[in-house]
Amino acid sequence: MGLAFGAEPTFAQANVGNPLPLSTQTISCPMSLPAADIDGETMICGQIEVPENWDNPSDRTLLITYAIAKAKNAAPFADPILYFEGGPGISALEEIEWLNGNTSRLRQTRDIIFFDQRGIRYSSALECPPAIKSTINEIVIPDDVDQEALGRTVNDISPDSDADALLVAAEILGPGDEAQNCAPYFEEQGIDLSQYSSYSNALDAIALMNALGYSSYNLYGISYGSNHTMEVMRYYDENDAADLPAVRSVLIDGVVGVWNDWLAVNIAFPNVILDAFERCEADDACSASYPDIRQRALDLVDDVATAPLVIDDDTTITIDDLRLVWRSSAVDKEVLVYLPRLVDELERGETGLYTRLQDGSLLGVSGSGLPVLNNPFDPIALEANDVATQMRLLATEVDRLAAQSKRLSEAYDRDIALPQFFADELATSAEQLPQAPRHQINVFLGRVAVSAPDRNQLTQVVTEFPDGERDLLLSLIGLMDDDEIAEVYDILSEPLYRERLVEVFSIIQTVIHCNDRVFDLQRTFETLRASDAPELIPVGVGAVDFGFGVRCAAYGLSASPSEPISNSSGFPVLVSNGSLDTSTPPIWGETIFEGLQNARMVTFPNSNHGATRETQCARDITSAFFMYPEEELNLDCVDGLRPVFVIPGDELPE
């Protein structure tokens, strides 16, 4: 590696053509390290100083903090992997232990470089003091506005919603306390929010590569990290790559670009479901059992959307019922394999499989994809039993269960009301969530004050949580009556809980999106309605972040349209998709792949967001690509990931 880590080189100025840091230094790692790593030996941390505005390097500066996880091999390859974290707004360094586990195979032969993007925790965090951020601003609804109609507009969002009405509602409700309070604060501090964008992040990443001085780099971005990576590629395409740090290969996974309409992300749900039917048609046994099943599924959806499906006196299936069952299938590969048989049975007026999916007796899941629980101790008993009989839960899970059980016992001892206990558990659980689901919860919280209490809506929010926390919260919802549900809504509207539940880096996430993406709500709804099965798109509050434009305006930010990259620099590129990805629809990866030079693509069946880290097959292909990026990949193992569908005659689980 070119840079001697004991040295503290200082660069005279930032070169915008070839971005150079203003200075660099090694530091003690500011975050907790994986258990086997030693600060300064196997994990080396440092900071580079970069301009806030790359066009004005003499003005305000920022510190970008990085960590190099040294290769395990005593003679590693000379070209490291530079990892781009997702979000935007997730701290890679804060998640170093988890990321280190996901990249452990790659680390055997290469250094892995992690860093926090500008404005995130260890890189000049874009923070607004809690006392300012949480100040409550009264929402004043004009006298001539029908509040019930306003509530319906924001609560009953669907692909058929009126975009203009939602824009009016957004103006009435305002940008929210965070944007309204923090925008003036940042201006007073002299912070130029327009400089917190994927473009600036790309320049920072190139400056980091220049500072570290390796002979060449392999770029690896997942989710928003793919966006960040592609903006680096754009910079190489638009500038003389010969003057920039050498890039050996690029892998982008869970792909999203600045040109994608992220507000229309829910097209992923019908796409994932319809993909399952397409995979059935490509499978000899499944297609023979259920011919033309994709079209039959679409016809069923159309029929149920037109009029509820009445099977008998006891069974009526509405489009909401069908959507809930199928939406759970989109994220559960164990349920997905039953969908062709479900369609076939419903066509014939049979409800056995449907009832078992809905009541939780099939695979222990309900129509929401969740265990049916009536007592808050049920999930603890179920998981503890799993520990005792199958030895599948790790020690951390046992600790979590013990802590959860203790909180339950204390709540009962202190006679804490169910709504209060639910709100406390929701906050405790939300703090542990990854960025994407935490954002969805934030959208819900931002509208809860004007939302009518809705048990089903609360249930949908809880589905984003990990199994144990989710099960407890669901059981609590089941125990509360309607008045207690209303009390939960009141509690979640209080500033204390809203402050606790918002994601740590929500401001930088919003600011980056505002600088990167054009807000066009009409386009969003046109995209949703253009789906082959718009009836399957999630509905309700939070289904579309219609207030995004108002928040951007509060920060004084806007974006210009951006075109997809072409990779005219010719880097070997691997595009990865997960067929079950509902965070970055596979169609986004497929679309960008079509315009890339020197690129290959693999879609991993039965795989979720960030597919390259999910299965052994995906990890093997990732490793092979970084080893030989110019060679053809052996994708034989991908066939082994394909779903095995349940056909007529197969016995259902007891």
XYZ file of C-alpha atoms in Angstrom, residues 195-592:
398
model
C -23.252 19.705 -0.530
C -24.566 16.521 1.101
C -25.321 14.484 -1.983
C -24.265 11.314 -3.752
C -22.072 13.457 -6.003
C -20.145 14.816 -3.025
C -20.021 11.342 -1.489
C -18.457 10.069 -4.717
C -15.721 12.713 -4.590
C -15.050 11.849 -0.943
C -14.665 8.171 -1.857
C -12.184 8.982 -4.638
C -10.254 11.223 -2.245
C -10.115 8.322 0.213
C -8.737 6.043 -2.498
C -6.118 8.659 -3.325
C -5.169 8.995 0.324
C -4.746 5.280 0.974
C -2.611 4.793 -2.100
C -3.383 1.199 -3.055
C -2.465 0.269 -6.620
C -6.123 -0.359 -7.536
C -9.525 -0.910 -5.930
C -12.550 -3.178 -6.128
C -15.823 -1.353 -5.417
C -18.681 -3.124 -3.615
C -21.984 -1.352 -2.944
C -25.261 -2.700 -1.581
C -28.589 -0.816 -1.601
C -27.867 2.936 -1.409
C -24.230 1.811 -1.488
C -24.879 0.802 -5.106
C -26.147 4.344 -5.764
C -22.965 5.756 -4.221
C -20.824 3.334 -6.227
C -22.522 4.244 -9.504
C -21.931 7.950 -8.861
C -18.231 7.138 -8.508
C -18.494 5.338 -11.841
C -20.253 8.378 -13.340
C -17.387 10.600 -12.237
C -14.907 8.280 -13.962
C -17.054 8.296 -17.110
C -17.171 12.109 -17.177
C -13.503 12.698 -16.301
C -10.183 11.295 -17.433
C -10.054 7.943 -15.662
C -6.326 7.757 -16.315
C -5.803 10.543 -13.766
C -7.935 8.856 -11.110
C -7.214 5.921 -8.765
C -7.361 2.637 -10.667
C -10.577 0.623 -10.348
C -10.251 -3.100 -10.998
C -13.888 -4.242 -10.625
C -17.348 -3.147 -9.448
C -20.118 -5.159 -7.790
C -23.503 -3.521 -7.167
C -26.219 -5.386 -5.300
C -29.797 -4.358 -4.469
C -29.448 -1.675 -7.094
C -30.923 1.820 -6.887
C -29.763 4.867 -8.826
C -30.464 8.568 -8.413
C -32.758 8.289 -11.453
C -35.031 5.691 -9.792
C -38.303 6.867 -8.253
C -37.749 5.535 -4.752
C -41.224 6.728 -3.678
C -42.634 4.012 -5.954
C -40.619 1.259 -4.267
C -43.809 -0.656 -3.387
C -44.064 -1.877 -6.967
C -41.694 -4.516 -5.622
C -44.476 -6.432 -3.879
C -46.592 -7.332 -6.931
C -43.406 -7.837 -8.940
C -42.088 -10.393 -6.447
C -45.433 -12.206 -6.351
C -45.781 -12.316 -10.136
C -42.177 -13.463 -10.441
C -43.109 -16.497 -8.357
C -45.819 -17.415 -10.851
C -43.362 -16.916 -13.722
C -40.898 -19.250 -12.007
C -43.699 -21.786 -11.642
C -44.333 -21.599 -15.385
C -40.622 -22.202 -15.992
C -40.695 -25.305 -13.793
C -41.887 -28.493 -15.518
C -43.777 -29.968 -12.560
C -45.332 -26.699 -11.476
C -46.353 -25.585 -14.967
C -47.905 -28.979 -15.662
C -49.926 -28.749 -12.458
C -50.881 -25.103 -12.864
C -50.783 -24.099 -16.552
C -50.898 -20.389 -17.371
C -50.805 -19.661 -13.646
C -49.539 -16.078 -13.903
C -52.526 -14.964 -15.958
C -54.887 -16.971 -13.764
C -53.485 -15.163 -10.720
C -54.014 -11.795 -12.392
C -57.571 -12.761 -13.309
C -58.239 -13.770 -9.703
C -56.941 -10.447 -8.432
C -59.128 -8.557 -10.925
C -62.205 -10.562 -9.919
C -61.681 -10.085 -6.175
C -60.938 -6.382 -6.628
C -64.230 -6.008 -8.521
C -66.284 -7.937 -5.991
C -65.340 -9.972 -2.896
C -64.951 -13.687 -3.491
C -67.789 -15.408 -1.648
C -66.966 -19.069 -1.129
C -69.720 -19.959 1.326
C -71.673 -18.454 4.196
C -68.548 -18.403 6.358
C -65.884 -17.321 3.885
C -65.721 -14.022 2.018
C -62.365 -12.864 0.660
C -61.845 -9.189 -0.099
C -58.966 -7.670 -2.034
C -57.569 -6.451 1.298
C -57.589 -10.039 2.590
C -55.879 -11.333 -0.531
C -53.334 -8.507 -0.517
C -52.369 -9.211 3.083
C -51.846 -12.927 2.496
C -49.913 -12.382 -0.719
C -47.849 -9.531 0.672
C -46.583 -11.797 3.444
C -45.691 -14.330 0.766
C -43.536 -11.766 -1.005
C -41.075 -11.758 1.881
C -41.313 -15.384 3.010
C -39.872 -17.970 0.666
C -41.428 -20.781 2.681
C -44.895 -19.374 1.943
C -44.185 -18.260 -1.619
C -44.078 -21.850 -2.870
C -47.764 -22.288 -1.966
C -49.071 -19.433 -4.123
C -49.784 -21.383 -7.348
C -51.715 -23.994 -5.365
C -53.559 -21.216 -3.507
C -54.746 -19.672 -6.772
C -55.794 -23.056 -8.099
C -57.805 -23.857 -4.956
C -59.534 -20.483 -4.784
C -60.569 -20.787 -8.430
C -62.302 -24.039 -7.526
C -63.923 -22.604 -4.427
C -61.638 -24.442 -2.011
C -60.396 -22.549 1.038
C -58.330 -25.101 2.933
C -54.942 -23.628 2.065
C -56.172 -20.039 2.248
C -57.643 -20.582 5.709
C -54.444 -22.164 6.980
C -52.368 -19.276 5.672
C -54.714 -16.791 7.261
C -55.217 -18.462 10.637
C -51.589 -19.391 11.166
C -51.860 -23.151 11.124
C -49.633 -23.553 8.040
C -45.928 -23.282 8.869
C -46.943 -21.393 12.013
C -47.636 -18.222 10.042
C -50.745 -16.120 9.649
C -52.027 -14.095 6.723
C -49.638 -11.353 7.787
C -46.797 -13.870 7.770
C -46.729 -13.817 11.563
C -47.317 -16.329 14.363
C -50.785 -16.078 15.835
C -50.249 -15.117 19.461
C -52.689 -14.109 22.128
C -50.516 -13.764 25.203
C -47.363 -11.616 25.451
C -45.470 -14.537 26.967
C -46.257 -16.809 24.006
C -43.324 -15.684 21.791
C -40.929 -16.115 24.698
C -42.228 -19.590 25.426
C -42.123 -20.545 21.753
C -38.561 -19.325 21.223
C -37.313 -20.696 24.526
C -38.742 -24.073 23.564
C -36.872 -23.814 20.284
C -33.684 -23.194 22.217
C -34.275 -26.242 24.375
C -35.301 -28.662 21.654
C -33.463 -27.581 18.537
C -30.499 -25.525 19.821
C -30.962 -23.037 17.029
C -31.042 -19.731 18.859
C -27.743 -18.110 19.631
C -26.713 -16.841 23.038
C -27.596 -13.307 22.014
C -31.144 -14.423 21.362
C -31.338 -16.018 24.787
C -30.144 -12.755 26.299
C -32.749 -10.850 24.316
C -35.502 -13.167 25.478
C -34.382 -12.853 29.068
C -34.357 -9.058 28.854
C -37.757 -9.064 27.186
C -39.168 -11.394 29.837
C -37.785 -9.169 32.576
C -39.444 -6.092 31.046
C -42.750 -7.964 30.869
C -42.524 -9.039 34.487
C -41.657 -5.530 35.626
C -44.567 -4.121 33.616
C -46.999 -6.477 35.289
C -45.525 -5.801 38.738
C -45.786 -2.042 38.262
C -49.241 -2.306 36.691
C -48.161 -0.427 33.572
C -51.060 0.002 31.173
C -50.875 -1.980 27.953
C -50.725 1.087 25.657
C -47.782 2.518 27.596
C -45.966 -0.807 27.652
C -46.587 -1.262 23.918
C -45.154 2.196 23.186
C -42.085 1.442 25.311
C -41.487 -1.883 23.565
C -42.015 -0.302 20.157
C -39.347 2.280 20.948
C -36.911 -0.307 22.326
C -37.344 -2.516 19.263
C -37.269 0.295 16.694
C -33.894 1.464 17.943
C -32.420 -1.871 16.775
C -33.886 -1.819 13.272
C -31.856 -1.349 10.082
C -32.294 1.959 8.305
C -34.843 1.002 5.636
C -37.617 -0.353 7.895
C -36.861 2.372 10.423
C -37.578 4.927 7.713
C -40.977 3.368 7.022
C -41.828 3.612 10.709
C -40.748 7.247 10.693
C -43.153 7.976 7.848
C -45.948 6.439 9.898
C -44.967 8.418 12.997
C -44.912 11.649 11.062
C -48.604 11.220 10.213
C -49.874 9.513 13.351
C -51.167 12.765 14.869
C -53.691 13.169 12.047
C -54.432 9.477 11.577
C -57.486 7.734 12.916
C -56.511 4.906 15.287
C -56.304 1.770 13.193
C -55.421 -1.666 14.566
C -54.588 -3.072 11.119
C -52.357 -0.119 10.343
C -50.466 -0.636 13.600
C -50.125 -4.330 12.779
C -48.603 -3.522 9.383
C -46.043 -1.217 11.018
C -45.019 -3.971 13.425
C -44.377 -6.437 10.582
C -41.064 -4.648 9.909
C -39.603 -5.823 13.230
C -37.450 -8.935 13.817
C -39.323 -12.090 14.799
C -39.089 -11.959 18.600
C -39.896 -8.270 18.987
C -42.541 -8.480 16.279
C -44.294 -11.398 17.960
C -44.474 -9.642 21.306
C -45.812 -6.422 19.788
C -48.412 -8.344 17.784
C -49.616 -10.182 20.850
C -49.959 -6.871 22.688
C -52.015 -5.466 19.811
C -54.268 -8.503 20.077
C -54.804 -7.896 23.797
C -55.745 -4.216 23.489
C -59.290 -3.014 22.886
C -60.117 -0.147 20.518
C -59.822 2.496 23.255
C -56.353 1.242 24.126
C -55.325 1.306 20.468
C -56.455 4.942 20.377
C -54.351 5.600 23.472
C -51.317 4.115 21.701
C -51.814 6.628 18.887
C -51.938 9.440 21.438
C -48.698 8.263 23.051
C -46.897 7.909 19.720
C -47.878 11.491 18.899
C -46.027 12.808 21.943
C -42.639 14.441 21.261
C -40.784 12.179 23.690
C -41.729 9.047 21.799
C -41.376 10.553 18.362
C -37.865 11.695 19.261
C -36.933 8.283 20.592
C -38.302 6.379 17.621
C -36.844 8.388 14.753
C -33.750 6.970 13.132
C -30.463 8.462 14.240
C -29.439 9.677 10.801
C -32.824 10.584 9.344
C -31.709 14.140 8.566
C -28.780 13.121 6.376
C -30.976 10.548 4.653
C -33.570 13.190 3.822
C -30.978 15.736 2.738
C -29.199 13.308 0.407
C -32.482 12.234 -1.174
C -33.508 15.872 -1.625
C -30.219 16.672 -3.377
C -30.291 13.509 -5.489
C -33.862 12.854 -6.539
C -36.547 14.769 -8.366
C -39.848 14.750 -6.460
C -42.702 14.090 -8.871
C -45.722 12.612 -7.113
C -47.701 12.365 -10.360
C -44.929 10.202 -11.815
C -44.919 8.054 -8.671
C -48.596 7.213 -8.921
C -48.347 6.647 -12.665
C -45.604 4.105 -11.936
C -47.710 2.369 -9.297
C -50.787 2.245 -11.511
C -48.726 0.843 -14.390
C -47.988 -2.305 -12.381
C -49.480 -5.509 -13.772
C -51.203 -5.961 -10.415
C -51.622 -2.552 -8.756
C -54.252 -4.083 -6.466
C -51.434 -5.921 -4.648
C -49.461 -2.777 -3.835
C -49.508 -1.968 -0.092
C -52.008 0.700 0.828
C -52.661 3.007 3.747
C -50.654 5.622 5.627
C -46.972 5.490 4.738
C -47.566 3.661 1.449
C -46.124 6.710 -0.356
C -44.060 9.438 1.311
C -46.142 12.256 -0.144
C -44.573 14.870 2.162
C -41.078 14.417 0.765
C -41.229 17.523 -1.424
C -42.388 19.724 1.453
C -39.481 18.555 3.609
C -37.013 19.250 0.796
C -38.469 22.748 0.388
C -38.066 23.372 4.132
C -34.355 22.571 3.782
C -34.137 24.712 0.637
C -33.112 21.752 -1.493
C -34.072 20.371 -4.882
C -32.562 18.088 -7.495
C -32.123 18.055 -11.254
C -33.016 15.031 -13.395
C -30.197 12.520 -13.767
C -29.608 9.879 -16.424
C -28.444 6.297 -15.806
C -24.725 5.642 -16.104
C -23.203 3.716 -19.001
C -19.816 2.642 -17.581
C -17.953 4.016 -20.569
C -14.812 3.542 -18.463
C -15.272 -0.170 -19.072
C -14.879 -1.513 -15.531
C -15.913 -5.175 -15.161
C -19.292 -4.913 -13.405
C -21.479 -7.517 -11.735
C -25.101 -6.525 -11.093
C -26.799 -8.603 -8.397
C -30.507 -8.837 -7.590
C -32.529 -10.858 -5.095
C -35.784 -12.153 -6.542
C -37.590 -11.423 -3.234
C -36.127 -7.948 -2.782
C -38.880 -5.527 -1.739
C -36.474 -2.703 -0.818
C -34.884 -2.237 -4.238
C -37.081 -3.917 -6.870
C -35.079 -6.264 -9.123
C -36.462 -4.380 -12.135
C -34.213 -1.468 -11.128
C -31.127 -3.661 -11.372
C -32.295 -5.193 -14.626
C -32.882 -1.761 -16.156
C -29.477 -0.367 -15.240
